[in-house]
Every structure is written in C-alpha cells, then in structure tokens.
PDB file of C-alpha atoms (C1' of nucleotides) in Angstrom:
ATOM      1  CA  UNK A   1      14.460   9.077  19.408  1.00 45.00           C
ATOM      2  CA  UNK A   2      12.332   6.730  17.362  1.00 46.00           C
ATOM      3  CA  UNK A   3       9.863   9.268  15.996  1.00 54.00           C
ATOM      4  CA  UNK A   4      10.120   9.756  12.236  1.00 56.00           C
ATOM      5  CA  UNK A   5       8.522  12.449  10.137  1.00 63.00           C
ATOM      6  CA  UNK A   6       5.401  10.840   8.688  1.00 75.00           C
ATOM      7  CA  UNK A   7       5.884  11.110   4.929  1.00 93.00           C
ATOM      8  CA  UNK A   8       2.995  10.461   2.577  1.00 97.00           C
ATOM      9  CA  UNK A   9       5.024   7.732   0.985  1.00 97.00           C
ATOM     10  CA  UNK A  10       5.744   5.813   4.161  1.00 97.00           C
ATOM     11  CA  UNK A  11       2.239   6.180   5.551  1.00 98.00           C
ATOM     12  CA  UNK A  12       0.479   4.928   2.429  1.00 98.00           C
ATOM     13  CA  UNK A  13       2.947   2.113   2.014  1.00 98.00           C
ATOM     14  CA  UNK A  14       2.366   1.069   5.615  1.00 98.00           C
ATOM     15  CA  UNK A  15      -1.412   1.091   5.213  1.00 98.00           C
ATOM     16  CA  UNK A  16      -1.172  -0.869   1.986  1.00 98.00           C
ATOM     17  CA  UNK A  17      -0.785  -4.092   3.940  1.00 98.00           C
ATOM     18  CA  UNK A  18      -3.938  -5.708   5.393  1.00 97.00           C
ATOM     19  CA  UNK A  19      -2.216  -7.007   8.526  1.00 98.00           C
ATOM     20  CA  UNK A  20      -0.860  -3.575   9.268  1.00 98.00           C
ATOM     21  CA  UNK A  21      -4.266  -2.023   8.756  1.00 98.00           C
ATOM     22  CA  UNK A  22      -5.720  -4.627  11.106  1.00 98.00           C
ATOM     23  CA  UNK A  23      -3.170  -3.581  13.699  1.00 98.00           C
ATOM     24  CA  UNK A  24      -4.121   0.068  13.361  1.00 98.00           C
ATOM     25  CA  UNK A  25      -7.799  -0.864  13.597  1.00 97.00           C
ATOM     26  CA  UNK A  26      -7.186  -2.833  16.768  1.00 97.00           C
ATOM     27  CA  UNK A  27      -5.113  -0.041  18.219  1.00 97.00           C
ATOM     28  CA  UNK A  28      -7.897   2.456  17.730  1.00 95.00           C
ATOM     29  CA  UNK A  29      -9.718   0.537  20.482  1.00 94.00           C
ATOM     30  CA  UNK A  30      -6.974   1.657  22.777  1.00 94.00           C
ATOM     31  CA  UNK A  31      -3.290   1.066  23.585  1.00 96.00           C
ATOM     32  CA  UNK A  32      -2.198  -2.529  23.982  1.00 96.00           C
ATOM     33  CA  UNK A  33       0.785  -4.845  24.145  1.00 97.00           C
ATOM     34  CA  UNK A  34       2.423  -6.575  21.192  1.00 97.00           C
ATOM     35  CA  UNK A  35       1.236 -10.054  22.144  1.00 97.00           C
ATOM     36  CA  UNK A  36      -2.289  -8.795  22.652  1.00 96.00           C
ATOM     37  CA  UNK A  37      -2.170  -7.293  19.156  1.00 96.00           C
ATOM     38  CA  UNK A  38      -0.917 -10.568  17.758  1.00 96.00           C
ATOM     39  CA  UNK A  39      -3.765 -12.677  19.160  1.00 94.00           C
ATOM     40  CA  UNK A  40      -6.498 -12.037  16.552  1.00 94.00           C
ATOM     41  CA  UNK A  41      -4.044 -12.114  13.648  1.00 94.00           C
ATOM     42  CA  UNK A  42      -2.862 -15.535  12.654  1.00 91.00           C
ATOM     43  CA  UNK A  43       0.730 -14.691  12.071  1.00 96.00           C
ATOM     44  CA  UNK A  44       3.653 -15.146  14.434  1.00 97.00           C
ATOM     45  CA  UNK A  45       4.658 -12.617  17.041  1.00 97.00           C
ATOM     46  CA  UNK A  46       7.840 -11.976  15.095  1.00 97.00           C
ATOM     47  CA  UNK A  47       5.819 -10.922  12.076  1.00 97.00           C
ATOM     48  CA  UNK A  48       3.778  -8.523  14.188  1.00 98.00           C
ATOM     49  CA  UNK A  49       6.944  -6.958  15.542  1.00 98.00           C
ATOM     50  CA  UNK A  50       8.145  -6.383  11.995  1.00 98.00           C
ATOM     51  CA  UNK A  51       4.868  -4.753  11.044  1.00 98.00           C
ATOM     52  CA  UNK A  52       5.084  -2.556  14.114  1.00 98.00           C
ATOM     53  CA  UNK A  53       8.510  -1.387  13.017  1.00 97.00           C
ATOM     54  CA  UNK A  54       7.085  -0.263   9.693  1.00 97.00           C
ATOM     55  CA  UNK A  55       4.116   1.376  11.389  1.00 98.00           C
ATOM     56  CA  UNK A  56       6.323   3.213  13.832  1.00 97.00           C
ATOM     57  CA  UNK A  57       8.717   4.451  11.151  1.00 96.00           C
ATOM     58  CA  UNK A  58       5.731   5.694   9.190  1.00 97.00           C
ATOM     59  CA  UNK A  59       4.535   7.686  12.173  1.00 96.00           C
ATOM     60  CA  UNK A  60       1.216   5.857  12.430  1.00 97.00           C
ATOM     61  CA  UNK A  61       1.984   4.146  15.691  1.00 97.00           C
ATOM     62  CA  UNK A  62       3.999   4.980  18.726  1.00 97.00           C
ATOM     63  CA  UNK A  63       5.388   2.405  21.111  1.00 97.00           C
ATOM     64  CA  UNK A  64       7.030   2.463  24.470  1.00 96.00           C
ATOM     65  CA  UNK A  65       8.627  -0.341  26.380  1.00 96.00           C
ATOM     66  CA  UNK A  66       8.260  -0.545  30.118  1.00 96.00           C
ATOM     67  CA  UNK A  67       9.548  -3.619  31.842  1.00 95.00           C
ATOM     68  CA  UNK A  68       9.265  -6.490  29.414  1.00 96.00           C
ATOM     69  CA  UNK A  69       6.098  -5.350  27.709  1.00 97.00           C
ATOM     70  CA  UNK A  70       5.958  -2.921  24.807  1.00 98.00           C
ATOM     71  CA  UNK A  71       2.788  -0.872  24.722  1.00 97.00           C
ATOM     72  CA  UNK A  72       1.589   0.389  21.358  1.00 97.00           C
ATOM     73  CA  UNK A  73      -0.703   3.303  20.719  1.00 97.00           C
ATOM     74  CA  UNK A  74      -2.051   5.036  17.654  1.00 96.00           C
ATOM     75  CA  UNK A  75      -0.390   8.280  16.607  1.00 95.00           C
ATOM     76  CA  UNK A  76      -3.050  10.576  15.129  1.00 95.00           C
ATOM     77  CA  UNK A  77      -0.474  12.565  13.151  1.00 94.00           C
ATOM     78  CA  UNK A  78      -0.006   9.603  10.851  1.00 95.00           C
ATOM     79  CA  UNK A  79      -3.682   9.379   9.986  1.00 96.00           C
ATOM     80  CA  UNK A  80      -3.708  13.142   9.523  1.00 96.00           C
ATOM     81  CA  UNK A  81      -1.262  12.739   6.650  1.00 97.00           C
ATOM     82  CA  UNK A  82      -3.744  10.484   4.874  1.00 97.00           C
ATOM     83  CA  UNK A  83      -6.642  12.820   5.535  1.00 97.00           C
ATOM     84  CA  UNK A  84      -4.721  15.767   4.166  1.00 97.00           C
ATOM     85  CA  UNK A  85      -3.654  13.951   1.022  1.00 97.00           C
ATOM     86  CA  UNK A  86      -7.197  12.867   0.285  1.00 97.00           C
ATOM     87  CA  UNK A  87      -8.478  16.322   1.159  1.00 96.00           C
ATOM     88  CA  UNK A  88      -6.020  17.922  -1.247  1.00 96.00           C
ATOM     89  CA  UNK A  89      -7.190  15.695  -4.092  1.00 95.00           C
ATOM     90  CA  UNK A  90     -10.791  16.399  -3.302  1.00 93.00           C
ATOM     91  CA  UNK A  91     -10.320  20.143  -3.136  1.00 92.00           C
ATOM     92  CA  UNK A  92      -8.513  20.189  -6.464  1.00 89.00           C
ATOM     93  CA  UNK A  93     -11.315  18.169  -7.931  1.00 86.00           C
ATOM     94  CA  UNK A  94     -13.918  20.553  -6.552  1.00 85.00           C
ATOM     95  CA  UNK A  95     -12.004  23.642  -7.624  1.00 85.00           C
ATOM     96  CA  UNK A  96     -11.988  22.264 -11.140  1.00 81.00           C
ATOM     97  CA  UNK A  97     -15.740  21.916 -11.127  1.00 76.00           C
ATOM     98  CA  UNK A  98     -16.071  25.515  -9.945  1.00 74.00           C
ATOM     99  CA  UNK A  99     -13.902  26.851 -12.755  1.00 73.00           C
ATOM    100  CA  UNK A 100     -15.710  24.722 -15.280  1.00 65.00           C
ATOM    101  CA  UNK A 101     -18.610  27.138 -15.086  1.00 61.00           C
ATOM    102  CA  UNK A 102     -16.291  30.106 -15.582  1.00 59.00           C
ATOM    103  CA  UNK A 103     -14.713  28.567 -18.644  1.00 56.00           C
ATOM    104  CA  UNK A 104     -18.054  27.939 -20.236  1.00 54.00           C
ATOM    105  CA  UNK A 105     -19.266  31.455 -19.463  1.00 56.00           C
ATOM    106  CA  UNK A 106     -16.077  33.317 -20.408  1.00 49.00           C
ATOM    107  CA  UNK A 107     -14.051  31.297 -22.890  1.00 48.00           C
ATOM    108  CA  UNK A 108     -11.523  34.111 -23.477  1.00 45.00           C
ATOM    109  CA  UNK A 109     -10.287  35.179 -20.058  1.00 42.00           C
ATOM    110  CA  UNK A 110      -6.579  35.808 -19.378  1.00 41.00           C
ATOM    111  CA  UNK A 111      -6.232  34.088 -16.012  1.00 42.00           C
TER     112      UNK A 111
ATOM    113  CA  UNK B   1     -19.480  -3.138 -16.830  1.00 45.00           C
ATOM    114  CA  UNK B   2     -16.030  -2.374 -15.497  1.00 46.00           C
ATOM    115  CA  UNK B   3     -17.087  -0.730 -12.261  1.00 54.00           C
ATOM    116  CA  UNK B   4     -16.092  -2.694  -9.145  1.00 56.00           C
ATOM    117  CA  UNK B   5     -17.184  -2.146  -5.596  1.00 62.00           C
ATOM    118  CA  UNK B   6     -14.407  -0.135  -3.971  1.00 73.00           C
ATOM    119  CA  UNK B   7     -13.248  -2.316  -1.085  1.00 92.00           C
ATOM    120  CA  UNK B   8     -11.008  -0.909   1.607  1.00 97.00           C
ATOM    121  CA  UNK B   9      -8.486  -3.562   0.764  1.00 97.00           C
ATOM    122  CA  UNK B  10      -8.247  -2.778  -2.921  1.00 97.00           C
ATOM    123  CA  UNK B  11      -8.231   0.984  -2.437  1.00 98.00           C
ATOM    124  CA  UNK B  12      -5.424   1.002   0.114  1.00 98.00           C
ATOM    125  CA  UNK B  13      -3.417  -1.480  -1.873  1.00 98.00           C
ATOM    126  CA  UNK B  14      -3.787   0.699  -4.957  1.00 98.00           C
ATOM    127  CA  UNK B  15      -2.688   3.836  -3.126  1.00 98.00           C
ATOM    128  CA  UNK B  16       0.261   2.032  -1.586  1.00 98.00           C
ATOM    129  CA  UNK B  17       2.214   2.419  -4.802  1.00 98.00           C
ATOM    130  CA  UNK B  18       3.890   5.792  -5.479  1.00 97.00           C
ATOM    131  CA  UNK B  19       3.336   5.682  -9.230  1.00 98.00           C
ATOM    132  CA  UNK B  20      -0.337   5.018  -8.734  1.00 98.00           C
ATOM    133  CA  UNK B  21      -0.604   7.866  -6.258  1.00 98.00           C
ATOM    134  CA  UNK B  22       1.138  10.097  -8.788  1.00 98.00           C
ATOM    135  CA  UNK B  23      -1.474   9.122 -11.345  1.00 98.00           C
ATOM    136  CA  UNK B  24      -4.304  10.001  -8.987  1.00 98.00           C
ATOM    137  CA  UNK B  25      -2.600  13.298  -8.165  1.00 97.00           C
ATOM    138  CA  UNK B  26      -2.294  14.136 -11.833  1.00 97.00           C
ATOM    139  CA  UNK B  27      -5.876  13.133 -12.493  1.00 96.00           C
ATOM    140  CA  UNK B  28      -7.145  15.483  -9.835  1.00 95.00           C
ATOM    141  CA  UNK B  29      -6.056  18.279 -12.188  1.00 94.00           C
ATOM    142  CA  UNK B  30      -8.656  16.963 -14.580  1.00 94.00           C
ATOM    143  CA  UNK B  31      -9.398  14.067 -16.927  1.00 96.00           C
ATOM    144  CA  UNK B  32      -6.661  13.108 -19.357  1.00 96.00           C
ATOM    145  CA  UNK B  33      -5.450  10.448 -21.739  1.00 97.00           C
ATOM    146  CA  UNK B  34      -3.211   7.528 -20.859  1.00 97.00           C
ATOM    147  CA  UNK B  35      -0.200   8.827 -22.772  1.00 97.00           C
ATOM    148  CA  UNK B  36      -0.596  12.237 -21.188  1.00 96.00           C
ATOM    149  CA  UNK B  37      -0.586  10.576 -17.790  1.00 96.00           C
ATOM    150  CA  UNK B  38       2.512   8.637 -18.711  1.00 96.00           C
ATOM    151  CA  UNK B  39       4.574  11.709 -19.697  1.00 94.00           C
ATOM    152  CA  UNK B  40       5.741  12.914 -16.261  1.00 94.00           C
ATOM    153  CA  UNK B  41       6.326   9.389 -14.961  1.00 94.00           C
ATOM    154  CA  UNK B  42       9.410   7.656 -16.232  1.00 90.00           C
ATOM    155  CA  UNK B  43       7.949   4.273 -16.795  1.00 96.00           C
ATOM    156  CA  UNK B  44       6.639   2.765 -20.003  1.00 96.00           C
ATOM    157  CA  UNK B  45       3.122   3.241 -21.287  1.00 97.00           C
ATOM    158  CA  UNK B  46       2.456  -0.438 -20.672  1.00 97.00           C
ATOM    159  CA  UNK B  47       3.252   0.003 -16.989  1.00 97.00           C
ATOM    160  CA  UNK B  48       0.876   2.942 -16.748  1.00 98.00           C
ATOM    161  CA  UNK B  49      -1.880   0.873 -18.327  1.00 98.00           C
ATOM    162  CA  UNK B  50      -1.324  -1.831 -15.713  1.00 98.00           C
ATOM    163  CA  UNK B  51      -1.503   0.741 -12.927  1.00 98.00           C
ATOM    164  CA  UNK B  52      -4.709   2.089 -14.415  1.00 98.00           C
ATOM    165  CA  UNK B  53      -6.205  -1.377 -14.333  1.00 97.00           C
ATOM    166  CA  UNK B  54      -5.506  -1.622 -10.622  1.00 97.00           C
ATOM    167  CA  UNK B  55      -6.847   1.877 -10.030  1.00 98.00           C
ATOM    168  CA  UNK B  56     -10.006   1.154 -11.956  1.00 97.00           C
ATOM    169  CA  UNK B  57     -10.656  -2.144 -10.187  1.00 96.00           C
ATOM    170  CA  UNK B  58     -10.192  -0.374  -6.886  1.00 97.00           C
ATOM    171  CA  UNK B  59     -12.804   2.198  -7.841  1.00 96.00           C
ATOM    172  CA  UNK B  60     -10.428   5.136  -7.625  1.00 97.00           C
ATOM    173  CA  UNK B  61     -10.412   5.909 -11.311  1.00 97.00           C
ATOM    174  CA  UNK B  62     -12.860   5.581 -14.109  1.00 97.00           C
ATOM    175  CA  UNK B  63     -11.884   5.355 -17.759  1.00 97.00           C
ATOM    176  CA  UNK B  64     -13.663   5.489 -21.042  1.00 96.00           C
ATOM    177  CA  UNK B  65     -12.306   4.814 -24.473  1.00 96.00           C
ATOM    178  CA  UNK B  66     -13.474   6.858 -27.414  1.00 96.00           C
ATOM    179  CA  UNK B  67     -11.727   6.365 -30.707  1.00 95.00           C
ATOM    180  CA  UNK B  68      -8.161   5.348 -29.986  1.00 96.00           C
ATOM    181  CA  UNK B  69      -7.729   7.443 -26.843  1.00 97.00           C
ATOM    182  CA  UNK B  70      -8.746   6.317 -23.398  1.00 98.00           C
ATOM    183  CA  UNK B  71      -9.719   9.171 -21.128  1.00 97.00           C
ATOM    184  CA  UNK B  72      -9.204   8.713 -17.404  1.00 97.00           C
ATOM    185  CA  UNK B  73     -10.927  10.595 -14.633  1.00 97.00           C
ATOM    186  CA  UNK B  74     -10.911  10.431 -10.883  1.00 96.00           C
ATOM    187  CA  UNK B  75     -13.785   8.634  -9.170  1.00 95.00           C
ATOM    188  CA  UNK B  76     -14.535  10.358  -5.846  1.00 94.00           C
ATOM    189  CA  UNK B  77     -16.162   7.248  -4.388  1.00 94.00           C
ATOM    190  CA  UNK B  78     -12.740   5.614  -4.134  1.00 95.00           C
ATOM    191  CA  UNK B  79     -11.285   8.449  -2.103  1.00 96.00           C
ATOM    192  CA  UNK B  80     -14.402   8.417   0.043  1.00 96.00           C
ATOM    193  CA  UNK B  81     -13.532   4.885   1.156  1.00 97.00           C
ATOM    194  CA  UNK B  82     -10.209   6.143   2.480  1.00 97.00           C
ATOM    195  CA  UNK B  83     -11.793   9.105   4.197  1.00 97.00           C
ATOM    196  CA  UNK B  84     -14.328   6.905   5.902  1.00 97.00           C
ATOM    197  CA  UNK B  85     -11.757   4.403   7.100  1.00 97.00           C
ATOM    198  CA  UNK B  86      -9.598   7.136   8.588  1.00 97.00           C
ATOM    199  CA  UNK B  87     -12.671   8.821  10.020  1.00 96.00           C
ATOM    200  CA  UNK B  88     -13.744   5.594  11.696  1.00 96.00           C
ATOM    201  CA  UNK B  89     -10.348   5.185  13.361  1.00 95.00           C
ATOM    202  CA  UNK B  90     -10.372   8.765  14.493  1.00 92.00           C
ATOM    203  CA  UNK B  91     -13.864   8.584  15.942  1.00 92.00           C
ATOM    204  CA  UNK B  92     -13.049   5.424  17.875  1.00 89.00           C
ATOM    205  CA  UNK B  93      -9.977   7.128  19.190  1.00 85.00           C
ATOM    206  CA  UNK B  94     -11.980  10.172  20.262  1.00 84.00           C
ATOM    207  CA  UNK B  95     -14.755   8.109  21.813  1.00 85.00           C
ATOM    208  CA  UNK B  96     -12.126   6.396  23.917  1.00 80.00           C
ATOM    209  CA  UNK B  97     -10.908   9.719  25.249  1.00 76.00           C
ATOM    210  CA  UNK B  98     -14.481  10.658  26.156  1.00 74.00           C
ATOM    211  CA  UNK B  99     -15.056   7.459  28.123  1.00 73.00           C
ATOM    212  CA  UNK B 100     -11.716   7.822  29.859  1.00 67.00           C
ATOM    213  CA  UNK B 101     -13.260  10.468  32.068  1.00 62.00           C
ATOM    214  CA  UNK B 102     -16.169   8.155  32.924  1.00 61.00           C
ATOM    215  CA  UNK B 103     -13.849   5.349  33.926  1.00 58.00           C
ATOM    216  CA  UNK B 104     -11.899   7.581  36.249  1.00 57.00           C
ATOM    217  CA  UNK B 105     -15.081   8.923  37.822  1.00 59.00           C
ATOM    218  CA  UNK B 106     -16.814   5.547  38.209  1.00 54.00           C
ATOM    219  CA  UNK B 107     -14.205   2.858  38.692  1.00 51.00           C
ATOM    220  CA  UNK B 108     -16.740   0.198  39.674  1.00 46.00           C
ATOM    221  CA  UNK B 109     -19.208  -0.015  36.838  1.00 43.00           C
ATOM    222  CA  UNK B 110     -20.450  -3.405  35.595  1.00 43.00           C
ATOM    223  CA  UNK B 111     -19.718  -3.129  31.883  1.00 43.00           C
TER     224      UNK B 111
ATOM    225  C1'  DA C   1      17.679 -19.693  40.806  1.00 80.14           C
ATOM    226  C1'  DA C   2      14.652 -22.072  37.766  1.00 80.14           C
ATOM    227  C1'  DA C   3      10.840 -21.457  34.901  1.00 80.14           C
ATOM    228  C1'  DT C   4       7.807 -18.443  32.433  1.00 80.14           C
ATOM    229  C1'  DT C   5       6.547 -14.447  30.003  1.00 80.14           C
ATOM    230  C1'  DA C   6       7.180 -11.052  26.526  1.00 80.14           C
ATOM    231  C1'  DC C   7       9.484  -9.736  23.272  1.00 80.14           C
ATOM    232  C1'  DT C   8      13.869  -9.306  19.866  1.00 80.14           C
ATOM    233  C1'  DT C   9      16.955 -10.433  16.201  1.00 80.14           C
ATOM    234  C1'  DA C  10      18.828 -12.874  12.248  1.00 80.14           C
ATOM    235  C1'  DA C  11      18.494 -15.565   8.437  1.00 80.14           C
ATOM    236  C1'  DG C  12      16.130 -17.911   4.991  1.00 80.14           C
ATOM    237  C1'  DT C  13      12.173 -18.644   1.787  1.00 80.14           C
ATOM    238  C1'  DA C  14       8.525 -18.010  -1.206  1.00 80.14           C
ATOM    239  C1'  DT C  15       5.345 -15.180  -3.096  1.00 80.14           C
ATOM    240  C1'  DC C  16       3.994 -11.026  -5.009  1.00 80.14           C
ATOM    241  C1'  DC C  17       4.310  -7.180  -7.909  1.00 80.14           C
ATOM    242  C1'  DA C  18       6.251  -3.249 -10.637  1.00 80.14           C
ATOM    243  C1'  DC C  19       8.335  -2.962 -14.710  1.00 80.14           C
ATOM    244  C1'  DT C  20      10.193  -4.157 -19.344  1.00 80.14           C
ATOM    245  C1'  DT C  21      10.185  -5.932 -23.992  1.00 80.14           C
ATOM    246  C1'  DG C  22       8.032  -7.083 -28.075  1.00 80.14           C
ATOM    247  C1'  DA C  23       4.335  -8.132 -30.918  1.00 80.14           C
ATOM    248  C1'  DC C  24      -0.214  -6.711 -32.050  1.00 80.14           C
ATOM    249  C1'  DA C  25      -4.789  -3.938 -32.841  1.00 80.14           C
ATOM    250  C1'  DA C  26      -7.390  -0.126 -33.750  1.00 80.14           C
ATOM    251  C1'  DT C  27      -7.861   4.621 -35.133  1.00 80.14           C
ATOM    252  C1'  DC C  28      -6.530   8.804 -37.290  1.00 80.14           C
ATOM    253  C1'  DT C  29      -3.797  11.703 -40.748  1.00 80.14           C
ATOM    254  C1'  DC C  30      -1.807  12.468 -45.151  1.00 80.14           C
TER     255       DC C  30
ATOM    256  C1'  DG D   1      -3.835   2.839 -48.142  1.00 80.14           C
ATOM    257  C1'  DA D   2       0.793   4.020 -46.029  1.00 80.14           C
ATOM    258  C1'  DG D   3       2.441   5.688 -41.899  1.00 80.14           C
ATOM    259  C1'  DA D   4       1.916   7.579 -37.527  1.00 80.14           C
ATOM    260  C1'  DT D   5      -0.488   7.702 -33.161  1.00 80.14           C
ATOM    261  C1'  DT D   6      -2.544   5.532 -29.100  1.00 80.14           C
ATOM    262  C1'  DG D   7      -3.274   1.961 -26.635  1.00 80.14           C
ATOM    263  C1'  DT D   8      -3.442  -3.449 -25.485  1.00 80.14           C
ATOM    264  C1'  DC D   9      -1.787  -8.042 -24.398  1.00 80.14           C
ATOM    265  C1'  DA D  10       1.467 -11.785 -22.953  1.00 80.14           C
ATOM    266  C1'  DA D  11       5.358 -13.346 -21.043  1.00 80.14           C
ATOM    267  C1'  DG D  12       9.343 -12.858 -18.460  1.00 80.14           C
ATOM    268  C1'  DT D  13      12.567 -10.814 -14.863  1.00 80.14           C
ATOM    269  C1'  DG D  14      14.352  -8.808 -10.774  1.00 80.14           C
ATOM    270  C1'  DG D  15      13.691  -7.022  -6.505  1.00 80.14           C
ATOM    271  C1'  DA D  16      10.872  -6.098  -2.596  1.00 80.14           C
ATOM    272  C1'  DT D  17       8.506  -7.953   1.313  1.00 80.14           C
ATOM    273  C1'  DA D  18       5.495 -10.764   4.329  1.00 80.14           C
ATOM    274  C1'  DC D  19       6.220 -14.563   6.691  1.00 80.14           C
ATOM    275  C1'  DT D  20       8.545 -18.456   9.193  1.00 80.14           C
ATOM    276  C1'  DT D  21      11.825 -20.734  12.245  1.00 80.14           C
ATOM    277  C1'  DA D  22      15.171 -20.738  15.594  1.00 80.14           C
ATOM    278  C1'  DA D  23      18.026 -18.870  18.918  1.00 80.14           C
ATOM    279  C1'  DG D  24      18.701 -15.179  22.229  1.00 80.14           C
ATOM    280  C1'  DT D  25      17.717 -11.388  25.898  1.00 80.14           C
ATOM    281  C1'  DA D  26      15.553  -9.243  29.621  1.00 80.14           C
ATOM    282  C1'  DA D  27      11.973  -8.866  33.081  1.00 80.14           C
ATOM    283  C1'  DT D  28       8.785 -11.251  36.162  1.00 80.14           C
ATOM    284  C1'  DT D  29       7.004 -15.171  38.906  1.00 80.14           C
ATOM    285  C1'  DT D  30       7.340 -19.001  41.934  1.00 80.14           C
TER     286       DT D  30
END
DNA sequence: AAATTACTTAAGTATCCACTTGACAATCTC
DNA sequence: GAGATTGTCAAGTGGATACTTAAGTAATTT
C-alpha cells in the first residue's frame, strides 16, 4: 500500500540529505524503531519521521507499525537503483575507451 | 589545483540534483564543452557553469580550459565514492543475515 | 483510569539553492 | 580590429525543504 516504485530521481534526492543518509547507515545495522533512529541524530523526532516519509516514498526504506512502535528496515531495491545508475555510467565510460582504440586504428569505418 | 577530495557528502549532494545528474549522464558519452552540455538542458549557460562548479568540487567531473572552450570529462573517482558507500551498506546488510543464523543457533552467547 | 511511551500531524520559519539577468573577459574568425 | 563565439562573475529572486514547536492519537504500563 505504501510501496512506491523507486525512481532514480527520488532515490538520489533522498540520499542527497546527510540526515537521511545517516538514517540509512544506521538502518544497515539492522531494523529499528523510529525513536531509536532518532537518538544519535540531534534533530527532533518529528524531523526524523519526515525524513522517513521521504525515504519510504523513494523505496530506500520500508516501515511497518505494530502496536505503537514503527519498525524501519532497509529496502535493498532502493540501493540497487543507485548501483545500476552508477554502473551504467561506468560501462558507458569503459565502452568509450574500448572504441577509442578502434577509431584510432580504423578512422573510416561505417558503424 | 582545482581537484578536491571527493567526500561522500559532496558527491551525494551533487548527484541529488537532476540537472547535475543529466550532465554526468551526458558526459559519460565522452568529454565535451560547456555549451555543448548546455544544449539539451533548458537552463542558461550560467546555470550549467554553476552546476559544473559543484560537480568539480565534488570530484565527479574534471574540466580543463584551452583557448576559450572549457572541456569537461567525467572523473571515475567520484562515482567510486558512491559505489563504495552503497557497497558498504549492502555488505553490512548481508553480514547481518549471516549472523542471524548464529544467533538462532546460539541464543546465549556473551557478545 | 491515570500516566507514560511512541509516534503523528499541522503550521510556521528560516535557510538554502537552482536559476535568471546583465555586464564583462577572453579568444577566434573575417 | 570589428564582430561573433564561448565562457565567467555578481547580484538578486523565488521556491523548495529541513527543521521546530505544539497539540493530538493510540498503545502500553502501573
């Protein structure tokens, strides 16, 4: 119900904020509650909740409320989006270097 | 002279902006001039220059001016920072899953 | 059932930041 | 050297957004 498709845009925007990255870092230690996440950060609980909203909409984090405590966990699919984007850039960059040799060897090749 | 240490903070902040990501995407096709980079984006040249400043300070892009044209190229070290950060999260996450089995097998272990 | 815990929501504020305009500088072309 | 090209710099503006406070809800504890 609350799971959004992790778009490159949303994921990178979410990770652009240091507090949000800190949350993801903490969550990679394991699932934990909102107040537990808030402890090391010196911002209010309310602020953390807002960050969690962004993180959840980006698909980086998944949360579930049982009783009065909301438990947050990392959602690997979100990080996968980042890895793929970076990987795509890198592979284009490497492909270019490969073809560089071709161009120098055969300057007049029709594709 | 203009090369900064690519910090996680700067790199993620830089990639948080869609225009800047578009620039990096374009640059992975190969080095090109500022005005050439500006073409597909519908923002002014001045804006592109500002984005390039951020990208260069983050270590994602390297530029060099010869004559009146500044040529921009991708700097792989910047992307490497992202890859490592994501990799670190992922490995922590995986390590946790490994130890999960241990905890279930030996519930009474002193740290 | 009163108090405590663990959030949630709304509204306001202040800072940041992407972008523009406009004036300028350097280089190249004719 | 006149004009065009390519980029640079400074200052300003508008909108996004990270954060706070304050009030409220729901679950647990005593």
